Amino acid sequence: MGMKATMLATVAGLALAGPVAAQPKPGTQAAPTQALPTAKPPPLGAPQQAQPARPATPPPGQPAPLHPPIMPPAAQAVPANEPAAVTRLRSLLGANVRLSYASAQALDSAGEQVRLTGVVLEQPGKRATADEVTLNGLRPDGVAEAVIRGLATEESGTQVRVGLLRLAGLTVPRGAGGPPRPEDVRLDGLRLEGLETSGGATMRLASLTFENWVAGQPARFGMEGLDVSRIDGGGVVDAVRIARFAFSGVDIASTLGAVMRQERPRSLVGRASVEMDGLELAGGGRPVGRMTEMRIGADVTNPDGSGTGTLAFRGIRVEATPMIAAWLTRFGYQAIDADITSSSAYEGASGRIEVRDISLAVREAGTLSLALAMDGLTQERMQAADFSATRLISFGLRYADASLFGRFIAAQSRETRTPEPQLREQLAAMAGGALSQPGAAALDPIRDVVQRFIRGQARTIEIRANPPRPLGMADIQGPPPGPAEAQRLFGITATAQ
């Protein structure tokens, strides 16, 4: 519902600016307007009151219709001294939209810059009002600037209010072949302040900005103070708050156009980033989770996507919801507190990707880290979901225990009434049996490392795979290999500290 409300507010604002409202096809004229009958001439631009229509009388012997016929909205008369920009706005809105206002002030001698107050837009089932609308440079395909203050709309039980909506440098090309491509639209700037919606979910947004919707150029987006509550069907989460969200360095126009045509978007060379601060999730009035900050960055050096990237999710907290409460209680946790970090590199020509270190660090539990190198993942193959040329170059998995494995042993000891030292020896023996095979001496170091970790003699264990040659899909298809065969195929080694 929040997204629907945002779209309603934006569409209403654009409608007042003109370009997204109904437009006549090229070569045709808009339907001529007719004066609406009134009891007395209204003041300039004021809403006009229609006389009640008399229902048609059915012929004798026929029952009256259940519903009166739906009549098209009557057009309004255009005041003789109306500024030229307002008259142009009427034609852009279309014959089925009624525009009225309390006052109109021309800000230049030609009437191209105007300020309207008490604005009302009406069509069947829809209504939008604005305290003030200022237009500058209104054209059939856009507007140089439109500023709307005190905007309110209502449709299908959803109310939207916007304190300020400003559009600058908007161009929406007109054509007979349907809506324009995203790459053909231009928007220099959009600013929205004080958005509130109600009806289904309730949403409040302090501010939103979007700059530089221009094909081939980086766009910028920023949002602050988002609060969404009473989310229908949200399950465990029915309220979301975000203090700040922003992105930059992304060619939104070209990317959206490529996605709509199911084409591969071109990467824009340069720095791109996505940031978020202060995410909070709640359900039933109680906290469910939060994240202090999110940072995603990419330095793209070539249009084929080559470059480096970093990722950080910090201050993650997951509360003891019913789904995980029993697990947390079993191991003695009140909640999960974690950070996720990663760094990576990509080479577009060969499709080589290196995940140098992606780590999940859970407080008072442990840190799990992954390293990975693969090639054959070119953008063309990924777009076609073709992984036949993908090859594994290396792989590494590292776990540094803080207390999770010790808590697991303690829980198992309580539940099975087995002393912890005896339980550790049982598990070590099971691991030793699985990693002991005749003629597979190469497994001995791996077996010893795993047993040391189980017995509590080491807190960190690392397993790496360095195949003698890169492994393609054909090399690893078929039944899973046994421990000895897997060690030879993947070049598996292990260390413990």
Steps between C-alpha positions, in 0.01 A plus 500: 500500500790737567623468143151550364462814705830638380401439140166670556671808636751515219242445229279768647791742501596420144140533393495853632821565308337362186714247314373179656137587471291385207626647173331506157662289230712686247290659228181513707336772704383473858124490546351850509406624844149597592384740768354337808157649583501696825254705696723805467837574343776366729812695594819447299603136504266405785347148506170506313191321625303286260122496516361164611432284196142375469487124471353369177139381533458142376217431252169392651504139612879473527677489842735779595872419460681388815774758446479837324707528183859618549539834331842626383631793701405835357785725394553842650494839340837669466505851649581763240791641698652163599885491466622313195685234705181405687303464177777279364485292817130441447561360152776272625284363779234387255128553468410253778693694767344808656743770615392783727682744726439788738745742337749517215789748488718549195864550600608630160340709226443201268316294763748211467602512867200473730407437861167333581339468842218277618548256211256210450529216247203267460405203289265208572606333825813715542571836653820696564542837667796732552541813706733653241642406160774696324576421134788623288562397140213253458522318165306216338795269576604627842562792729801709598382515861187412694463556875196361681430577866238335719411220257227254603346211307250225573429185302351163598510586869867605498581858596831663409633834623821670389638817650719587200556348157747663261582389145781659298605440142241234414470380140269213397509463119165459331460223246232289335673170578406478868683625809852635452806291581661577837812617313296766318367657821703770674459630853752740648357491849213379718450598864223385729446605863251400766333198339222331700265222393214320670231252413686167507853525626598834650814660359691814587803627312691809600671561165596342168726631225588368156748670268622448145269250331707525180598202285873431514555706816506408870186575700473587869224402741448580866225428751473591867255426779295209363246350743256233379256336743188283495634294207223258400622144460845589628520189716754538778589853382224762477704819541820624332708808572800627303688809610681544167542325164702621203669385182716668238705418191233287330361571151137447600348600164708259289488220757121511529462506121728199459315305769164573338634370167669206674840618387828510691550846654833668434709579803575868553872559554571672829407478866156372603365460851192397696463609863242453773494610864267416786286209379249383763244220469211448741201271536203535732659803663821311590846517338577217258838607364720788397811594304711802588648554155543352154777599261541356148760650269636422154786648300426407136799542267352368174153487339522118512463527879866453597588649837493448874227507761445509874203421721429559868188435706571616855303495822264219396274383782233229478271477802364177649198460272292179528683345203841507671421547869538130585837481323628813677384373840667163443838663448456777756454802273256789541533617138733477201745788450711485185701681232547396135793627294642413159745611233509375142648555155370427150673476161242536225688354202564160662210512741737442794352585838689498827320518832801580710329492836134485586452468875206450733602595853245418771573643843570236767463228235772507233613627161446309177708618202493396135745557215427399141649535152322399178514592132278466195232726653487765229202736505369350175500149646342613826230686307424177310522290821771296328748360755647227278834683476525580873812362668600476866852631563517499880281491808556564869284469813610620844321487832625670816293389798421751773268278704240343267661157473559492874133586559400225257709245693352621829142472366565151363655398830191612693255339261683164475631504861847435367803672653649756265847339468339166416267665247791677329688170469195333347466773239874496429488125446209536256688766301816287503315199362350704216844638405697175525530285190759240401762644268381861557782642707428845358188510720702462823578873544137591438381239749742622767393863456129418533559284809707771668215749450238258636707424809538870575873505429451763224251786463552570129476257212563577133434274200624595155454354152770568240435265208806398296315651204181712479193281527215545252141385531582169327764422764265515795183353350390154599488326842682676786857372527623322811726682747824375344390570143370844599834583661687413180252672268470824695840509665349536847721604793415599857664692785402570861606756760 
